Structure formats: C-alpha cells, structure tokens
PDB file of C-alpha atoms in Angstrom:
ATOM      1  CA  MET A   1       5.943 -56.562  -8.000  1.00 86.00           C
ATOM      2  CA  ALA A   2       8.285 -55.783 -10.878  1.00 93.00           C
ATOM      3  CA  TRP A   3      10.509 -58.739  -9.942  1.00 94.00           C
ATOM      4  CA  ALA A   4       7.545 -61.089  -9.823  1.00 94.00           C
ATOM      5  CA  SER A   5       6.421 -59.907 -13.240  1.00 96.00           C
ATOM      6  CA  ALA A   6       9.940 -60.261 -14.673  1.00 97.00           C
ATOM      7  CA  VAL A   7      10.338 -63.792 -13.308  1.00 96.00           C
ATOM      8  CA  SER A   8       6.888 -64.775 -14.564  1.00 96.00           C
ATOM      9  CA  TRP A   9       7.525 -63.448 -18.076  1.00 97.00           C
ATOM     10  CA  THR A  10      10.982 -65.045 -18.172  1.00 97.00           C
ATOM     11  CA  GLY A  11       9.526 -68.420 -17.183  1.00 94.00           C
ATOM     12  CA  ALA A  12       6.773 -68.062 -19.786  1.00 96.00           C
ATOM     13  CA  GLY A  13       9.391 -67.251 -22.445  1.00 96.00           C
ATOM     14  CA  ILE A  14      11.520 -70.272 -21.544  1.00 96.00           C
ATOM     15  CA  LEU A  15       8.434 -72.485 -21.576  1.00 93.00           C
ATOM     16  CA  ASP A  16       7.419 -71.052 -24.960  1.00 95.00           C
ATOM     17  CA  LEU A  17      10.826 -71.968 -26.367  1.00 96.00           C
ATOM     18  CA  CYS A  18      10.922 -75.481 -24.847  1.00 94.00           C
ATOM     19  CA  VAL A  19       7.383 -76.768 -25.467  1.00 95.00           C
ATOM     20  CA  PRO A  20       7.691 -77.338 -29.236  1.00 95.00           C
ATOM     21  CA  ALA A  21      10.831 -79.447 -28.758  1.00 95.00           C
ATOM     22  CA  LEU A  22       9.193 -81.370 -25.910  1.00 94.00           C
ATOM     23  CA  ILE A  23       6.077 -82.059 -28.002  1.00 95.00           C
ATOM     24  CA  HIS A  24       8.296 -83.368 -30.796  1.00 95.00           C
ATOM     25  CA  ARG A  25      10.214 -85.693 -28.419  1.00 96.00           C
ATOM     26  CA  LEU A  26       7.490 -86.741 -25.965  1.00 95.00           C
ATOM     27  CA  SER A  27       4.263 -86.268 -27.950  1.00 95.00           C
ATOM     28  CA  GLN A  28       1.361 -84.294 -26.537  1.00 95.00           C
ATOM     29  CA  THR A  29       0.364 -87.089 -24.165  1.00 96.00           C
ATOM     30  CA  GLY A  30       3.899 -87.432 -22.839  1.00 95.00           C
ATOM     31  CA  LEU A  31       4.150 -83.677 -22.281  1.00 95.00           C
ATOM     32  CA  LEU A  32       0.829 -83.701 -20.453  1.00 96.00           C
ATOM     33  CA  CYS A  33       2.075 -86.562 -18.251  1.00 97.00           C
ATOM     34  CA  LEU A  34       5.317 -84.653 -17.580  1.00 95.00           C
ATOM     35  CA  PHE A  35       3.427 -81.551 -16.448  1.00 95.00           C
ATOM     36  CA  ALA A  36       0.995 -83.663 -14.388  1.00 97.00           C
ATOM     37  CA  GLY A  37       3.940 -85.363 -12.663  1.00 97.00           C
ATOM     38  CA  LEU A  38       5.532 -81.988 -11.909  1.00 96.00           C
ATOM     39  CA  ASP A  39       2.184 -80.811 -10.483  1.00 97.00           C
ATOM     40  CA  VAL A  40       2.021 -83.846  -8.177  1.00 98.00           C
ATOM     41  CA  ILE A  41       5.574 -83.141  -6.970  1.00 98.00           C
ATOM     42  CA  ALA A  42       4.681 -79.475  -6.377  1.00 96.00           C
ATOM     43  CA  LEU A  43       1.532 -80.480  -4.459  1.00 96.00           C
ATOM     44  CA  LEU A  44       3.552 -82.804  -2.241  1.00 96.00           C
ATOM     45  CA  LEU A  45       6.196 -80.155  -1.549  1.00 95.00           C
ATOM     46  CA  VAL A  46       3.574 -77.522  -0.690  1.00 94.00           C
ATOM     47  CA  TRP A  47       1.746 -79.971   1.591  1.00 92.00           C
ATOM     48  CA  LEU A  48       4.990 -80.789   3.392  1.00 92.00           C
ATOM     49  CA  PHE A  49       6.658 -77.395   3.672  1.00 91.00           C
ATOM     50  CA  VAL A  50       3.985 -74.653   3.669  1.00 88.00           C
ATOM     51  CA  PRO A  51       2.101 -74.133   6.935  1.00 85.00           C
ATOM     52  CA  GLY A  52      -1.656 -74.082   6.575  1.00 79.00           C
ATOM     53  CA  THR A  53      -3.612 -70.968   7.419  1.00 72.00           C
ATOM     54  CA  GLU A  54      -7.060 -72.432   6.800  1.00 69.00           C
ATOM     55  CA  ARG A  55      -8.470 -70.893   9.955  1.00 68.00           C
ATOM     56  CA  GLN A  56      -8.780 -67.159  10.315  1.00 67.00           C
ATOM     57  CA  ILE A  57      -5.667 -65.660  11.877  1.00 73.00           C
ATOM     58  CA  ALA A  58      -6.633 -62.481  13.665  1.00 71.00           C
ATOM     59  CA  THR A  59      -3.348 -60.977  14.844  1.00 79.00           C
ATOM     60  CA  MET A  60       0.202 -60.593  13.628  1.00 82.00           C
ATOM     61  CA  GLU A  61       1.377 -62.500  16.706  1.00 79.00           C
ATOM     62  CA  GLU A  62      -0.630 -65.518  15.582  1.00 79.00           C
ATOM     63  CA  MET A  63       0.785 -65.177  12.066  1.00 81.00           C
ATOM     64  CA  ASN A  64       4.315 -64.997  13.497  1.00 83.00           C
ATOM     65  CA  TYR A  65       3.617 -68.117  15.507  1.00 81.00           C
ATOM     66  CA  VAL A  66       2.227 -70.109  12.564  1.00 82.00           C
ATOM     67  CA  PHE A  67       5.231 -69.280  10.402  1.00 83.00           C
ATOM     68  CA  GLY A  68       7.624 -69.522  13.363  1.00 83.00           C
ATOM     69  CA  VAL A  69       7.184 -73.282  13.753  1.00 84.00           C
ATOM     70  CA  SER A  70      10.344 -74.938  12.427  1.00 88.00           C
ATOM     71  CA  THR A  71      10.132 -76.610   9.041  1.00 89.00           C
ATOM     72  CA  ARG A  72      11.442 -79.863  10.490  1.00 91.00           C
ATOM     73  CA  ARG A  73       8.671 -79.912  13.089  1.00 90.00           C
ATOM     74  CA  HIS A  74       6.025 -79.040  10.493  1.00 89.00           C
ATOM     75  CA  VAL A  75       7.186 -81.811   8.120  1.00 93.00           C
ATOM     76  CA  ASN A  76       7.281 -84.338  10.987  1.00 93.00           C
ATOM     77  CA  TYR A  77       3.759 -83.309  11.984  1.00 91.00           C
ATOM     78  CA  GLN A  78       2.479 -83.636   8.402  1.00 93.00           C
ATOM     79  CA  VAL A  79       4.080 -87.072   7.930  1.00 94.00           C
ATOM     80  CA  LYS A  80       3.461 -88.598  11.376  1.00 94.00           C
ATOM     81  CA  GLU A  81       0.103 -87.036  12.305  1.00 93.00           C
ATOM     82  CA  VAL A  82      -1.753 -85.659   9.290  1.00 92.00           C
ATOM     83  CA  ALA A  83      -0.960 -88.396   6.744  1.00 94.00           C
ATOM     84  CA  PRO A  84      -2.157 -91.278   8.990  1.00 94.00           C
ATOM     85  CA  TRP A  85      -5.225 -89.230   9.939  1.00 93.00           C
ATOM     86  CA  CYS A  86      -6.044 -88.655   6.246  1.00 92.00           C
ATOM     87  CA  VAL A  87      -5.735 -92.372   5.524  1.00 94.00           C
ATOM     88  CA  ASP A  88      -7.943 -93.303   8.483  1.00 94.00           C
ATOM     89  CA  HIS A  89     -10.485 -90.553   7.864  1.00 92.00           C
ATOM     90  CA  TYR A  90     -10.769 -90.475   4.062  1.00 92.00           C
ATOM     91  CA  ILE A  91      -9.731 -93.950   2.913  1.00 93.00           C
ATOM     92  CA  TRP A  92     -10.795 -96.288   5.739  1.00 94.00           C
ATOM     93  CA  ARG A  93     -13.699 -93.976   6.726  1.00 92.00           C
ATOM     94  CA  LYS A  94     -13.129 -94.453  10.450  1.00 91.00           C
ATOM     95  CA  LYS A  95     -15.459 -92.318  12.515  1.00 89.00           C
ATOM     96  CA  GLY A  96     -14.301 -90.430  15.562  1.00 88.00           C
ATOM     97  CA  VAL A  97     -10.638 -90.263  14.530  1.00 87.00           C
ATOM     98  CA  GLU A  98      -9.281 -86.996  15.901  1.00 89.00           C
ATOM     99  CA  LEU A  99      -6.314 -85.058  14.552  1.00 87.00           C
ATOM    100  CA  ASP A 100      -4.121 -83.581  17.275  1.00 84.00           C
ATOM    101  CA  PRO A 101      -3.413 -79.945  16.365  1.00 82.00           C
ATOM    102  CA  LEU A 102       0.100 -78.617  15.881  1.00 82.00           C
ATOM    103  CA  TYR A 103      -0.831 -75.607  18.031  1.00 75.00           C
ATOM    104  CA  ARG A 104      -3.871 -74.422  19.960  1.00 70.00           C
ATOM    105  CA  TRP A 105      -5.322 -70.939  20.123  1.00 68.00           C
ATOM    106  CA  ALA A 106      -6.469 -69.617  23.488  1.00 64.00           C
ATOM    107  CA  ARG A 107      -9.704 -68.242  22.022  1.00 62.00           C
ATOM    108  CA  ASP A 108     -10.607 -71.776  20.900  1.00 61.00           C
ATOM    109  CA  ARG A 109     -10.289 -73.254  24.390  1.00 58.00           C
ATOM    110  CA  ASP A 110     -13.368 -74.319  26.331  1.00 59.00           C
ATOM    111  CA  ASP A 111     -12.339 -72.830  29.683  1.00 55.00           C
ATOM    112  CA  GLY A 112     -14.150 -69.520  29.060  1.00 52.00           C
ATOM    113  CA  GLU A 113     -10.989 -67.449  28.559  1.00 51.00           C
ATOM    114  CA  THR A 114     -11.353 -66.356  24.951  1.00 46.00           C
ATOM    115  CA  ASN A 115      -9.656 -62.986  24.916  1.00 49.00           C
ATOM    116  CA  GLY A 116      -7.607 -63.660  21.785  1.00 47.00           C
ATOM    117  CA  GLU A 117      -4.193 -64.603  23.092  1.00 49.00           C
ATOM    118  CA  VAL A 118      -2.615 -67.917  22.306  1.00 46.00           C
ATOM    119  CA  ALA A 119      -1.585 -70.179  25.194  1.00 44.00           C
ATOM    120  CA  GLY A 120       1.828 -71.655  26.340  1.00 41.00           C
ATOM    121  CA  VAL A 121       5.170 -70.236  25.069  1.00 36.00           C
ATOM    122  CA  GLU A 122       6.030 -66.575  25.581  1.00 34.00           C
ATOM    123  CA  MET A 123       6.307 -64.285  22.601  1.00 34.00           C
ATOM    124  CA  ASN A 124       8.205 -61.013  22.469  1.00 35.00           C
ATOM    125  CA  GLY A 125       5.241 -58.640  22.204  1.00 38.00           C
ATOM    126  CA  GLU A 126       3.118 -57.481  25.123  1.00 35.00           C
ATOM    127  CA  LYS A 127      -0.470 -56.306  25.098  1.00 36.00           C
ATOM    128  CA  ALA A 128      -1.408 -52.791  26.186  1.00 31.00           C
ATOM    129  CA  ASP A 129      -2.498 -54.075  29.615  1.00 37.00           C
ATOM    130  CA  GLY A 130       0.886 -55.760  30.107  1.00 37.00           C
ATOM    131  CA  GLU A 131      -0.305 -59.314  29.505  1.00 40.00           C
ATOM    132  CA  VAL A 132       2.181 -61.317  27.448  1.00 40.00           C
ATOM    133  CA  TYR A 133       1.015 -63.074  24.288  1.00 42.00           C
ATOM    134  CA  GLU A 134       1.505 -66.755  24.843  1.00 47.00           C
ATOM    135  CA  LEU A 135       1.427 -69.824  22.645  1.00 52.00           C
ATOM    136  CA  GLU A 136       1.010 -73.487  23.450  1.00 52.00           C
ATOM    137  CA  ARG A 137       3.185 -75.774  21.406  1.00 52.00           C
ATOM    138  CA  VAL A 138       1.570 -79.166  21.349  1.00 51.00           C
TER     139      VAL A 138
END
C-alpha cells in the first residue's frame, strides 16, 4: 500500500508541475483533448488486455483460470469475437446474435450437473472427494 501511495503522489506531483506549461502551450481545450485522447487509449488497452470478471467468480480455481488464459488468446478473442458482436448487437441492432464465450463454467451448463467445477482442461488442485477441477477452453 505504501508503494501505491508513493507512486500516486509522485504522479500527482509530476502532473502538477507539467499542467501549467501544457495549458500555456496547448490552451485549456487542447489539454482537455490530450487527456481525453489518453483516456480513449487507456480504455482500448484495458478492453484488450484485462480479462473481464463481470460474472461472480466463486472459487480461487475459477479466478486462476480466468487470469490463466494467455494474453494473446484473450486479445484475439476480443478482436475476432467480441468486437464484431458489439458492432452487430449495438450498432446494427441485430437480434439473436450470440457471443461465443471464451470459457464455460460447469455450474452454468444445462445438463443438471451444477456442482461448481468448471469443465474440460485439468487443473492442479483436487477437491476433497478426489474429483479434479476441470475447465473447458472453448
């Protein structure tokens, strides 16, 4: 926590020193546009590289799986699956367009087996009853 605070205060100090010079060179509107552009770049980088945890993750095994997917695979999924789905769903307003998930949780399956494990690829941990946690990479 001390490192986070030190980095935050250092960044705030650097920003405090740079903003007056930037206002003088770019004007207030230009500085606002600069910060807005940096925000758009940050949004794009977060969307590409940070895995989403919008659904409730119940176990550490599921958390390990979500963050264990390679960055290359996650970026490919975001660009080739999610981006076209967003265009079809939000811009063209196509109904019935389904987004194929990057991974599926066993408790979300419709086959009645909803005991919490994830289905497909073996993980290192075992449950108390000896059943291996599994994941299904789609």
